[in-house]
Coordinates of C-alpha atoms and ligand atoms in Angstrom, one line a residue:
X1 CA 32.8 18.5 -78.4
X2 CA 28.7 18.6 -77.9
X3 CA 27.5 14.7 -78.0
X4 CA 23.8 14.6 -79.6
X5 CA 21.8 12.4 -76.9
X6 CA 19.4 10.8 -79.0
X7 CA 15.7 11.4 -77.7
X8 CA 14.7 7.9 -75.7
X9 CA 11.7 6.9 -78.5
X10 CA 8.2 7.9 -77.4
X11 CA 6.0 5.2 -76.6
X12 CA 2.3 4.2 -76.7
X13 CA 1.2 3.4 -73.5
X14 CA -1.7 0.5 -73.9
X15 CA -4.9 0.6 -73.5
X16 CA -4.7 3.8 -75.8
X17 CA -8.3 4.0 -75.5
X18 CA -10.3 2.9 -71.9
X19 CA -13.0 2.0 -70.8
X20 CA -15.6 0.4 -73.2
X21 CA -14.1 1.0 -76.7
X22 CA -14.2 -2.8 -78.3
X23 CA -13.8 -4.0 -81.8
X24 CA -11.5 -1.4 -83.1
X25 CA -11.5 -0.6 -86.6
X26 CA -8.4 1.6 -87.5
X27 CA -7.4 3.8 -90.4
X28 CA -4.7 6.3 -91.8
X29 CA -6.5 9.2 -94.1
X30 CA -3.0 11.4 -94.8
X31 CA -2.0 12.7 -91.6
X32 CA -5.2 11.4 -89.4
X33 CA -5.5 8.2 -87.4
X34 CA -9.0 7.4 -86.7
X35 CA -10.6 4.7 -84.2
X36 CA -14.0 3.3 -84.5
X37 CA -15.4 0.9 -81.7
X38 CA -18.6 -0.6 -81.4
X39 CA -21.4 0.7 -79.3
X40 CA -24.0 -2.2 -78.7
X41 CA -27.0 -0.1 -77.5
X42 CA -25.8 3.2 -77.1
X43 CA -26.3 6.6 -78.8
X44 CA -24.2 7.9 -80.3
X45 CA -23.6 4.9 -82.3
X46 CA -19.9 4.0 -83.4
X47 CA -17.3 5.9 -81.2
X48 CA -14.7 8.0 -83.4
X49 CA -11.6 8.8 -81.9
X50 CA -8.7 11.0 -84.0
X51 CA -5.0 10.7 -83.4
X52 CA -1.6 12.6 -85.3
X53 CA 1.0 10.5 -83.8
X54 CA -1.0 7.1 -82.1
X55 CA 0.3 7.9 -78.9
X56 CA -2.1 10.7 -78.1
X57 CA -6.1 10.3 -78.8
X58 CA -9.0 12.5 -78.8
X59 CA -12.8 11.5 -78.8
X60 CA -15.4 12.8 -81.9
X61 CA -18.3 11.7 -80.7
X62 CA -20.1 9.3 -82.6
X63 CA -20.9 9.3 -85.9
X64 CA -24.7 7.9 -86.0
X65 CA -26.5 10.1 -83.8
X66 CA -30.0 10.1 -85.4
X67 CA -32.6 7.8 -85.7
X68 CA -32.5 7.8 -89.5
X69 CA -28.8 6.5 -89.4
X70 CA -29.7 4.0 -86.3
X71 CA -32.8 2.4 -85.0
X72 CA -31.9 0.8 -81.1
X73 CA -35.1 0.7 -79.7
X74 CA -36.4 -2.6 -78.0
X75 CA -32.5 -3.8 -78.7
X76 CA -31.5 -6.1 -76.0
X77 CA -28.6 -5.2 -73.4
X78 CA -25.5 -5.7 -75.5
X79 CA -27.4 -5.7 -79.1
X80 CA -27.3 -2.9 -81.4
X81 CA -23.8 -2.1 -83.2
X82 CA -21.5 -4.6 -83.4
X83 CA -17.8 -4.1 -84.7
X84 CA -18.0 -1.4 -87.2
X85 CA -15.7 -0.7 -90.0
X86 CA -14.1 1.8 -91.2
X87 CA -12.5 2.8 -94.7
X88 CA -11.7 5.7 -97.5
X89 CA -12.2 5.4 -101.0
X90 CA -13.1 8.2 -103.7
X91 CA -12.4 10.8 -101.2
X92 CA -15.1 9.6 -98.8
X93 CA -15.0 7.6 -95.2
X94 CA -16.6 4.3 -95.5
X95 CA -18.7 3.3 -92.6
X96 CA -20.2 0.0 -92.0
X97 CA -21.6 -2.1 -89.0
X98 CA -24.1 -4.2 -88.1
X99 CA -26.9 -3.3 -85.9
X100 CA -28.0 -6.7 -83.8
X101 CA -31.4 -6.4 -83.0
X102 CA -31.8 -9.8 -81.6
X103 CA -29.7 -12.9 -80.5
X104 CA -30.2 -15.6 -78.7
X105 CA -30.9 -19.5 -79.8
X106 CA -28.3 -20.0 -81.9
X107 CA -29.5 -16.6 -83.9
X108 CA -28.6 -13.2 -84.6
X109 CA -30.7 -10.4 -86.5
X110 CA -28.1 -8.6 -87.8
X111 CA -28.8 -6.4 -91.1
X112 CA -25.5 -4.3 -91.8
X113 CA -25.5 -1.2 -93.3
X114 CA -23.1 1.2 -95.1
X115 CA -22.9 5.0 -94.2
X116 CA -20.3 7.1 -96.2
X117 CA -19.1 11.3 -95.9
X118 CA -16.7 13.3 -97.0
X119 CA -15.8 14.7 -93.4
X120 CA -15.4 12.4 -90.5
X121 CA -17.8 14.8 -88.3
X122 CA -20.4 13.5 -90.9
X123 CA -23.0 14.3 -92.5
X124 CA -23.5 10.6 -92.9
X125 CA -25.3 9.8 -95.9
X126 CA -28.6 7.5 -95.8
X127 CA -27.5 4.2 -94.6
X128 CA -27.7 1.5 -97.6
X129 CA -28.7 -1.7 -96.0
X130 CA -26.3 -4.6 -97.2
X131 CA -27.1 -8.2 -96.1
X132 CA -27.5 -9.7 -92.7
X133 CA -25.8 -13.5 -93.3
X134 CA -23.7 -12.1 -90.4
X135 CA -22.4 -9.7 -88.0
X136 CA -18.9 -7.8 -87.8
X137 CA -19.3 -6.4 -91.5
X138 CA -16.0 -4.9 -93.4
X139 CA -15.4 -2.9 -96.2
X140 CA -12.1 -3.3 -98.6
X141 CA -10.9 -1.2 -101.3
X142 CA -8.9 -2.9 -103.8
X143 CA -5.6 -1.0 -105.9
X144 CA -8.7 -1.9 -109.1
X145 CA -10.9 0.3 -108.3
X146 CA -13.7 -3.0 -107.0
X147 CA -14.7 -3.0 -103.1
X148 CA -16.2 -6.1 -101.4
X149 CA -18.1 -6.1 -98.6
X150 CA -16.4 -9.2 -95.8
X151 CA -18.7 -10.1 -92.6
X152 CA -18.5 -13.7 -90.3
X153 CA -21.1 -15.9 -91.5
X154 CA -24.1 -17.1 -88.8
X155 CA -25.2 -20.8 -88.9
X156 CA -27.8 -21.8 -86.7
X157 CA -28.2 -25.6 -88.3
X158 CA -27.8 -27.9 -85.4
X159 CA -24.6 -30.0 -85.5
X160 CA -23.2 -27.3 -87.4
X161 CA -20.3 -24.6 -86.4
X162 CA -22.7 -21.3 -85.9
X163 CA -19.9 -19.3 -86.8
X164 CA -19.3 -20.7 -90.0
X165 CA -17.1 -18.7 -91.8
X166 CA -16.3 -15.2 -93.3
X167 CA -18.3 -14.4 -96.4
X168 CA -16.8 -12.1 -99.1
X169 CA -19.3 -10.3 -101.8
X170 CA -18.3 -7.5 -103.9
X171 CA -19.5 -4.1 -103.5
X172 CA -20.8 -1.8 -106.3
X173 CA -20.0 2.1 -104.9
X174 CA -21.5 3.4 -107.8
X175 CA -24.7 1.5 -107.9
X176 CA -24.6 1.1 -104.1
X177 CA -25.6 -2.0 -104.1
X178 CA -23.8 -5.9 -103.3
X179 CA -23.4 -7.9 -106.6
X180 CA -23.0 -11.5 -107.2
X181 CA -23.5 -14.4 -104.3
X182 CA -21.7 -14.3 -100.9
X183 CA -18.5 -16.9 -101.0
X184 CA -17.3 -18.7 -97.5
X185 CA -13.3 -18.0 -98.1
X186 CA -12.5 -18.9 -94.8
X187 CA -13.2 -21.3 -92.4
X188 CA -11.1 -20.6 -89.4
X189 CA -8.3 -22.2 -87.7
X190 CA -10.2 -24.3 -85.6
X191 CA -9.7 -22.0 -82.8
X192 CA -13.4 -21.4 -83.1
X193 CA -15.8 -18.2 -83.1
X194 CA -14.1 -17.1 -86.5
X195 CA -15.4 -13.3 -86.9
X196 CA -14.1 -10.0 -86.9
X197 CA -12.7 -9.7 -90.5
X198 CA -11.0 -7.0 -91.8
X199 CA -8.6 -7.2 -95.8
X200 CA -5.7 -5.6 -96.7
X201 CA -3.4 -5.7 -99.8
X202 CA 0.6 -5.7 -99.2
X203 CA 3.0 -7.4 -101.9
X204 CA 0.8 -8.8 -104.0
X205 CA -0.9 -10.9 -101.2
X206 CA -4.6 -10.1 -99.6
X207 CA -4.1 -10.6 -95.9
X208 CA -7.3 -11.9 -94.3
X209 CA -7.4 -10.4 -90.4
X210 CA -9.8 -12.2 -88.1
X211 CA -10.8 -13.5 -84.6
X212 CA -11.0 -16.7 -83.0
X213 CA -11.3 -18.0 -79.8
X214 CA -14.5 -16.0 -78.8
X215 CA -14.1 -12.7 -76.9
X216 CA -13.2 -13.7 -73.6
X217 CA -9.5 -15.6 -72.5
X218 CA -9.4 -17.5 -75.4
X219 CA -9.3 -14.8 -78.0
X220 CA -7.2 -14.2 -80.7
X221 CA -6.2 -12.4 -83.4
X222 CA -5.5 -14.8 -86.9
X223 CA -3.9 -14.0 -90.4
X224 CA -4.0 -15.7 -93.4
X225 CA -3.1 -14.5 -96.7
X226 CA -3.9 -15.5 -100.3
X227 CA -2.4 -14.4 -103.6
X228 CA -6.1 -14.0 -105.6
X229 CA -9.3 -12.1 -103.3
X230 CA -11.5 -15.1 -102.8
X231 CA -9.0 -17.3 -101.5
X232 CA -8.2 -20.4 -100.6
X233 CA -6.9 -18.4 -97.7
X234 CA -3.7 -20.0 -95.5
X235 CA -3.5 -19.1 -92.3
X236 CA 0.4 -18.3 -90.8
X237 CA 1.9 -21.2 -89.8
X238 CA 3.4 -19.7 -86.8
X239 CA -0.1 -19.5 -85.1
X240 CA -1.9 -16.7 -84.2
X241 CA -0.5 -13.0 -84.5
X242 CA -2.3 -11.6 -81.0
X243 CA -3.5 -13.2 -77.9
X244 CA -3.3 -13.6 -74.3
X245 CA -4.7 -16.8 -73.5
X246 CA -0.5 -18.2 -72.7
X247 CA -0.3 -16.2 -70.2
X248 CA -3.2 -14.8 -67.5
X249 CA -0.7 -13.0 -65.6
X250 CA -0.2 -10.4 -68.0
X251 CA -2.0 -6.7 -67.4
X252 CA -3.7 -6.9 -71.0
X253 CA -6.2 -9.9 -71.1
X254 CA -8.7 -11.1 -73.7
X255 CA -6.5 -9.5 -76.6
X256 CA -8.0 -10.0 -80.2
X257 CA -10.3 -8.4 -82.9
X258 CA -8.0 -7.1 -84.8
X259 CA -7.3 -4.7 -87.5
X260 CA -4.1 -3.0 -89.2
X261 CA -3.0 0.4 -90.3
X262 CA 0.6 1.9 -91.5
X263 CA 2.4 5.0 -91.0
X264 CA 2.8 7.1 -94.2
X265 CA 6.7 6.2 -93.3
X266 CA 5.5 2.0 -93.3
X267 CA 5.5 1.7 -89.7
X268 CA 3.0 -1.2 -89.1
X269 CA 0.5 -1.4 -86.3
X270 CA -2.1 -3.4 -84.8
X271 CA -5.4 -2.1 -82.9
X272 CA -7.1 -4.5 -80.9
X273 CA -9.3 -5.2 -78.1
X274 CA -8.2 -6.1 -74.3
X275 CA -9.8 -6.3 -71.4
X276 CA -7.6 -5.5 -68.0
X277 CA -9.3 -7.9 -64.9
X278 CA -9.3 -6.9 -61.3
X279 CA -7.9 -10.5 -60.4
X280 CA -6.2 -13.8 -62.5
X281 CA -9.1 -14.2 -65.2
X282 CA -10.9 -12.3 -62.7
X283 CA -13.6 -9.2 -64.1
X284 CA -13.3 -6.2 -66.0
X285 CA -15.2 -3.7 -64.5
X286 CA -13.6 -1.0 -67.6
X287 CA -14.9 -3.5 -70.0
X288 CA -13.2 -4.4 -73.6
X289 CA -11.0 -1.5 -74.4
X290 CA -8.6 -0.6 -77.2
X291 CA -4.6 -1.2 -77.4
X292 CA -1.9 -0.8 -80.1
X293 CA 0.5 -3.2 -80.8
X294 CA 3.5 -2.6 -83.3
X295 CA 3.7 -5.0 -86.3
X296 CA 7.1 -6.4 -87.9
X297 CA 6.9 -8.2 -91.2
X298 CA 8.7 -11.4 -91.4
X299 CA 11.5 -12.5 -94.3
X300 CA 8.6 -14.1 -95.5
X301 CA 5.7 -11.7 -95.5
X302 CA 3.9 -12.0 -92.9
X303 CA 3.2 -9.5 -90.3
X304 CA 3.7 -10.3 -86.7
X305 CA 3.2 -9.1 -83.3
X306 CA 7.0 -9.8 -81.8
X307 CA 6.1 -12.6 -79.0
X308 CA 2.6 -12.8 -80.0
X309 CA 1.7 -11.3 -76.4
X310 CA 0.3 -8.1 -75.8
X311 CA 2.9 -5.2 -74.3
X312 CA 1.8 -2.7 -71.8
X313 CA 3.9 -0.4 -73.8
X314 CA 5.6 0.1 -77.6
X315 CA 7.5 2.3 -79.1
X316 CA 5.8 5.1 -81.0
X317 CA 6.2 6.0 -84.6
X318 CA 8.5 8.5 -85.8
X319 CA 5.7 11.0 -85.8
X320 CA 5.7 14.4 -84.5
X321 CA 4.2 14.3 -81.0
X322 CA 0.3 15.7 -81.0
X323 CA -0.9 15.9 -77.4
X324 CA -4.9 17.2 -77.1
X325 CA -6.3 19.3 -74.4
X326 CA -7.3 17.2 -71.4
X327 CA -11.1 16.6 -71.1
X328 CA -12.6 19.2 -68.2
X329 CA -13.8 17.1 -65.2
X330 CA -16.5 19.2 -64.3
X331 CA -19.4 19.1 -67.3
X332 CA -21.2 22.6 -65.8
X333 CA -24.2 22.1 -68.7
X334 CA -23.2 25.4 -69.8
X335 CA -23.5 24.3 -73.6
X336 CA -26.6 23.4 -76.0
X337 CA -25.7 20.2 -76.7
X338 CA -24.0 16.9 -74.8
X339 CA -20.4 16.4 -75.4
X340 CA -18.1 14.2 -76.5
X341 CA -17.9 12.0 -73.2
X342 CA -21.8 11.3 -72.9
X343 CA -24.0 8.6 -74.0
X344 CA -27.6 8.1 -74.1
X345 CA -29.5 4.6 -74.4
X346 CA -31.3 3.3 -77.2
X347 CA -32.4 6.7 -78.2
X348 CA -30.6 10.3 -79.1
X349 CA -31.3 13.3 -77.1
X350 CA -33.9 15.0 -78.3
X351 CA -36.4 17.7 -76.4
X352 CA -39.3 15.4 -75.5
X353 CA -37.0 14.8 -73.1
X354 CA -33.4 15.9 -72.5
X355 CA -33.2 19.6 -72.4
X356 CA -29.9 21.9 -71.8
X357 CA -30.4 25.5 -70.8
X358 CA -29.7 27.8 -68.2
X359 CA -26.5 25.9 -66.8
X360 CA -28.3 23.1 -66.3
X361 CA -29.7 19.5 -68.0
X362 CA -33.0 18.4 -67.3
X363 CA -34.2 15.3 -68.0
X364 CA -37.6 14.3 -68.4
X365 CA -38.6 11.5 -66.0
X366 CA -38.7 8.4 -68.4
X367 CA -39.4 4.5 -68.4
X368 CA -38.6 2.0 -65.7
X369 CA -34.9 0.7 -65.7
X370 CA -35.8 -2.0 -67.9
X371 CA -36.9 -0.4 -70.4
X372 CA -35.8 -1.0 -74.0
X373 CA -37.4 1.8 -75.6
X374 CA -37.6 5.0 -73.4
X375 CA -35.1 5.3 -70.6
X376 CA -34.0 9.2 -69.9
X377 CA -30.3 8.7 -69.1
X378 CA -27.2 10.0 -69.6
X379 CA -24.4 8.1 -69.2
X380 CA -20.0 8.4 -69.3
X381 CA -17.8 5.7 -69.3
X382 CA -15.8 4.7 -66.6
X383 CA -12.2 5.2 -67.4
X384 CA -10.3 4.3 -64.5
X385 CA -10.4 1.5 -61.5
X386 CA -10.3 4.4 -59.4
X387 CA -12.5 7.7 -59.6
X388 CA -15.4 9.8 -59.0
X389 CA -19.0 11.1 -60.5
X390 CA -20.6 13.6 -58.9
X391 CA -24.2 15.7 -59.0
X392 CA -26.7 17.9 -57.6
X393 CA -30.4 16.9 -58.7
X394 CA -33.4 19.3 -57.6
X395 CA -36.7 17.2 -58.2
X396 CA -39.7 16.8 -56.5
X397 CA -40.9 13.8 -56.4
X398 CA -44.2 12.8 -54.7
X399 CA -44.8 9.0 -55.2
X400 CA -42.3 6.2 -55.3
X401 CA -42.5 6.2 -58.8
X402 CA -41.1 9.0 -59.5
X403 CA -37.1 8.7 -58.9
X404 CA -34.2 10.7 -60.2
X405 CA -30.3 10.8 -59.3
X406 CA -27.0 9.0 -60.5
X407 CA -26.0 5.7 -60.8
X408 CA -23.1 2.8 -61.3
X409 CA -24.8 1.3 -65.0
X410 CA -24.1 -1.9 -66.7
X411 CA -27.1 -2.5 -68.1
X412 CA -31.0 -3.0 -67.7
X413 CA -29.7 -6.0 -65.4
X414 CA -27.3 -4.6 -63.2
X415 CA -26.7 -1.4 -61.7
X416 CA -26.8 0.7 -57.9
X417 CA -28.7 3.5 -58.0
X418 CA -28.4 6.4 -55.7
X419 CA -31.8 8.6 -56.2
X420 CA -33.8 11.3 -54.9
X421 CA -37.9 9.5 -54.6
X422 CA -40.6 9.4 -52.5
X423 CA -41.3 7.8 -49.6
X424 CA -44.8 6.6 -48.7
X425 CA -44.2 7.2 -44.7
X426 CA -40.9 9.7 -45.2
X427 CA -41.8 12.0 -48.0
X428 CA -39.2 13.1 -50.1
X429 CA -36.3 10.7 -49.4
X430 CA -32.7 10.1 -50.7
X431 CA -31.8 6.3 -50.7
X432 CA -29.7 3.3 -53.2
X433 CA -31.6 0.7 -55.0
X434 CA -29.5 -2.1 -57.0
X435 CA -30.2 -4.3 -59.3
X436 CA -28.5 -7.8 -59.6
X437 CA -28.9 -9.6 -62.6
X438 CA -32.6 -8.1 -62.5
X439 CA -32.5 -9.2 -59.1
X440 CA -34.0 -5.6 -57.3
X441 CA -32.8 -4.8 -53.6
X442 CA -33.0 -1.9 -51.2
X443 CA -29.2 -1.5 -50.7
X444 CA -29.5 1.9 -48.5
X445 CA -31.8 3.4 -46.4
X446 CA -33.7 6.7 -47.0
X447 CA -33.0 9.6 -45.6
X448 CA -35.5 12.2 -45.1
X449 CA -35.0 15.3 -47.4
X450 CA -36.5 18.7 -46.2
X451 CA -35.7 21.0 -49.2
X452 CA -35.4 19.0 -52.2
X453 CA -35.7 21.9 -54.5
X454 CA -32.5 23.5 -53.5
X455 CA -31.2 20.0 -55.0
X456 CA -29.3 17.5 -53.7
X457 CA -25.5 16.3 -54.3
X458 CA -24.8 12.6 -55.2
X459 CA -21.6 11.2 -55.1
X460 CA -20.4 7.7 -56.2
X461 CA -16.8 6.7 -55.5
X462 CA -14.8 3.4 -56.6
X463 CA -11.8 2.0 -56.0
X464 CA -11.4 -1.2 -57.8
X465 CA -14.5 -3.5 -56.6
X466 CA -15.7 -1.2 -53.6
X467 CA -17.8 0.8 -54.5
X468 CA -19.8 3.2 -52.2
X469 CA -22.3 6.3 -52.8
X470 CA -22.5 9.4 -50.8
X471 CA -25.5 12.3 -50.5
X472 CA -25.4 16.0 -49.1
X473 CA -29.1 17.3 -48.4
X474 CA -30.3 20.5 -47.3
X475 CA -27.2 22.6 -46.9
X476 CA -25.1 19.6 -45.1
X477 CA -21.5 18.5 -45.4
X478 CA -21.6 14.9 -47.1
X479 CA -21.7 11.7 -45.8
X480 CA -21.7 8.7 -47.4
X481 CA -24.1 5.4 -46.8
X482 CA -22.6 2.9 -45.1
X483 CA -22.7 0.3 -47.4
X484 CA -20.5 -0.5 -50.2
X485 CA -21.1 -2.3 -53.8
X486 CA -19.3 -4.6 -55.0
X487 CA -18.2 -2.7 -58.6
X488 CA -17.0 -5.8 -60.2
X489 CA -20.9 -6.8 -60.9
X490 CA -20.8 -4.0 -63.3
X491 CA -18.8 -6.1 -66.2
X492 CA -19.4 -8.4 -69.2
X493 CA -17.9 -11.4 -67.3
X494 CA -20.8 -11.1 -64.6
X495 CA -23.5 -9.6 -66.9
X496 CA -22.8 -12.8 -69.5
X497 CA -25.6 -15.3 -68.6
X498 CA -25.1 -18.9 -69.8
X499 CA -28.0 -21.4 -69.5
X500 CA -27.4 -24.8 -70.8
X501 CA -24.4 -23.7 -72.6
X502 CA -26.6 -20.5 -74.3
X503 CA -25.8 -17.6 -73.6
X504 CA -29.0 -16.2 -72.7
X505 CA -27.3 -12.3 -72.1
X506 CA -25.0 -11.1 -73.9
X507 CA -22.1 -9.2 -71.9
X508 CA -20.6 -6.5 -74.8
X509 CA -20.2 -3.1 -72.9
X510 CA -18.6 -1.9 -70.1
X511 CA -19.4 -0.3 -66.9
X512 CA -21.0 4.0 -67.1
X513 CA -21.6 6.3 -64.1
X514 CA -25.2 8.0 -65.1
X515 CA -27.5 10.8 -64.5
X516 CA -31.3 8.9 -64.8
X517 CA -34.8 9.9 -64.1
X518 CA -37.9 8.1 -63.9
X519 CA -41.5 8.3 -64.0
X520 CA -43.3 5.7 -64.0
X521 CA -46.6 7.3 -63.3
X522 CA -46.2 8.6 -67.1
X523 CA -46.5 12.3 -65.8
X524 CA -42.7 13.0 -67.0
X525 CA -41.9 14.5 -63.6
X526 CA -38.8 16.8 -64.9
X527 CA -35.7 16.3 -62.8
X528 CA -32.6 19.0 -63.3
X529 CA -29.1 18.5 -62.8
X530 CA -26.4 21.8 -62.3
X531 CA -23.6 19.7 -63.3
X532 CA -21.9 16.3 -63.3
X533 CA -17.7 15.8 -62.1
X534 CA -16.0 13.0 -63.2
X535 CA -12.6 12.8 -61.8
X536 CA -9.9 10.2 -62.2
X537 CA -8.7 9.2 -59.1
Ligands
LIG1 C1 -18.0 -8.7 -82.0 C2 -17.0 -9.8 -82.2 C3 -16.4 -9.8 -80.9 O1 -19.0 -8.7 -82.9 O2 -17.3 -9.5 -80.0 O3 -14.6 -9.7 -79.7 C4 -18.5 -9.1 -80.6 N1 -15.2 -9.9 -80.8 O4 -16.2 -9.6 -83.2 C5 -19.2 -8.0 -79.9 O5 -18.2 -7.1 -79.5

């Protein structure tokens, strides 16, 4: 007699997304699971990624990837799109998120806008500009046909909570435009930071998703529910459904900002946002990344993470495994255009001055590293605590001002550099500048470069906090400088500056290996690059 051994259930293994994917906004369209995640001042704004069975997850791109959909230049480090949103109604995705121009003093410039398209890969229509009372903007579509447009509410009144609530306003489709006066239908928990809100509809109650606890230890992820739309909202009694903040020993830190979705079969689960530290409360060089958690409801309706604590690992739903093909490591610039994996800052490609032909991308030697407007780089996430980017730049460079190469990127603050420039006594020289908190220093020496035109290999390698960069000139084997970087300034905890209890930088993203070029002369010395590795390590 043949016993059936059952399968052993498939499971998710958290984070599903890593690296710097925060703020995750999930939804179920028939079949499809889709992820979007903020992306502060990067191109392509709000990360897609599309999933058959929530175990296994490919990257779209981005959806706004023109200037007409997204305007980030002069956005500070960590400004630009906050915590998107996104939805399906009248057979078209819903986008909306908030682009922070500004913040600092207690305010936040934060218009939000709403894109929709009938296909995920876009076209996005023409954004329609909703208000700016607040950042993290939602979108909910009720079973009567009315949508309403959620978002936290800013205060910057002395004395007074600055986040001060979460503002519900309904939503015209049809007339595209918000109706009526904004109503405060939440105040929090008392946790603090109340943001991040996303509604739902299940048995006759609106559950009201948010955050609390600000987005470092203390965050959280809170429910309350309320039988009409505009409240008063309770929040559950058991406390909140998500967070880490009882215990810093677990491998998933920082857990909140949440939102729901439900298999087509009613399995229940819960994106949100982690952040894995080095050390105990330590940094997290991968930044805020994206996990699932799976969702029971209680006997009396409300749904709960069981423990409250985030798990490394949950079981899958019943869904027909979809693995994707893995990601090539080597991007050989055979193509016309970027893919998937790369980012720019503050601006799209475009041919002024990113070009891809012949096997090779060339970027056109832009603004200083500081720059908030014009900066030619290219930039991947870094995935994993332990891995590899590689190059080979050809350049020629014949003033200090004119630098090109690779380089460990957290923002205009704080990032090592490994470039190909020119040296006043040496000529053309390979060496590693960093930059500490805006803090420059020379943290290699150059080495003289006889050929530069037959290009030059750059090699950064790290391994938790060490970091280190390597350089083969001239037909040589490679050798690495003897110095190494300590990676873990590369993260929001250590790019977060507080002064007098304001935060005076904002620490949102997560760390990128890059391919950059200067010119600061303004002569937009071209610099070429034959390919770029990233390897997981
Ligand atoms: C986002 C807020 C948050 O707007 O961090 O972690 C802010 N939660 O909801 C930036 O990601």
């Amino acid at each position: 007699m043949v016993t059936e051994v059952a399968a052993p259930p498939t499971v998710i293994t958290n984070p599903v997304l890593t690296g710097f994917y925060p703020d995750p906004s999930i939804l179920r369209v028939g079949e499809d699971f889709y992820l979007a995640t903020s992306t502060f001042e990067w191109f392509p704004g709000v990360t897609l990624h599309h999933s058959r069975d929530l175990v296994h997850w490919r990257s779209l791109g981005g959806a706004l990837t023109s200037e007409d959909l997204l305007e980030l230049r002069g956005v500070r480090d960590s400004g630009g799109v906050w915590a998107p949103c996104l939805s399906y109604v009248d057979g078209l995705f819903h986008l909306v998120y908030s682009n922070v121009g500004t913040y600092g003093g207690g305010f936040w410039d934060t218009p939000n806008y709403l894109v929709t398209a009938k296909d995920i890969t876009g076209p996005w229509s023409k954004p329609v500009r909703l208000h700016s009372l607040g950042f993290d903007a939602s979108m909910f579509h009720d079973d009567d046909g009315r949508s309403w447009m959620l978002s936290m509410i800013a205060d910057h009144r002395s004395g007074r909570e600055p986040f001060a609530g979460i503002a519900l306003q309904e939503y015209d489709r049809a007339a595209a435009k918000l109706l009526g006066e904004p109503v405060n239908v939440f105040t929090g928990t008392g946790a603090g930071y109340v943001e991040a809100p996303h509604l739902y509809r299940h048995d006759g109650w609106y559950y009201l998703v948010t955050a609390e606890g600000g987005t470092f230890w203390k965050h959280q992820v809170t429910v309350a529910r309320s039988r009409t739309i505009d409240g008063p909202y309770e929040a559950d009694p058991e406390g909140a459904m998500l967070s880490s903040w009882p215990d810093p020993t677990l491998t998933l830190q920082r857990a909140g900002h949440g939102s729901l979705v439900a298999t087509a079969e009613g399995e229940w689960y819960l994106a949100h946002l982690v952040g894995r530290p080095l050390t105990e409360r330590g940094r997290c060089i991968l930044g805020r990344e994206t996990a699932l958690q799976r969702v029971e409801w209680s006997p009396d309706g409300w749904p709960r993470v069981p423990g409250g604590l985030p798990l490394d690992e949950v079981v899958a739903p019943r869904l027909e495994p979809h693995p994707w093909p893995a990601e090539p490591e080597c991007d050989e610039f055979d193509g016309t255009v970027l893919g998937p994996q790369w980012s720019t800052l503050r601006r799209p490609p475009s041919d002024d001055w990113l070009r891809l032909s012949d096997g090779r991308l060339q970027l056109v030697g832009g603004e200083s590293p500081v720059s908030l407007r014009g900066s030619s780089l290219v930039g991947r996430r870094v995935q994993h605590a332990s891995c590899a980017f590689e190059t080979k730049v050809s350049s020629a460079p014949t003033t200090y001002n004119q630098m090109s190469g690779l380089a460990a990127y957290y923002n205009t603050l704080n990032w090592v550099y490994a470039r190909l420039t020119s040296h006043e006594g040496l000529g053309t020289v390979v060496d590693v500048l960093a930059s500490n908190r805006g803090r420059l220093l020379q943290a290699s020496n150059p080495v003289p470069v006889s050929d530069p035109a037959a290009g030059v290999t750059l090699r950064a390698e790290l391994d938790g906090t060490s970091l280190r960069f390597g350089y083969a000139i001239d037909g040589g084997e490679l050798r690495w400088w003897p110095e190494t970087h300590d990676a873990s300034v590369l993260s929001d905890e250590y790019a977060l500056e507080v002064v007098d209890s304001t935060e005076k930088v904002q620490g949102f993203t997560g760390a990128f290996f890059v391919l950059w070029a200067q010119d600061l002369t303004g002569g937009g010395l071209p610099a070429d690059f034959a390919y770029a590795s990233y390897e997981a390590r």
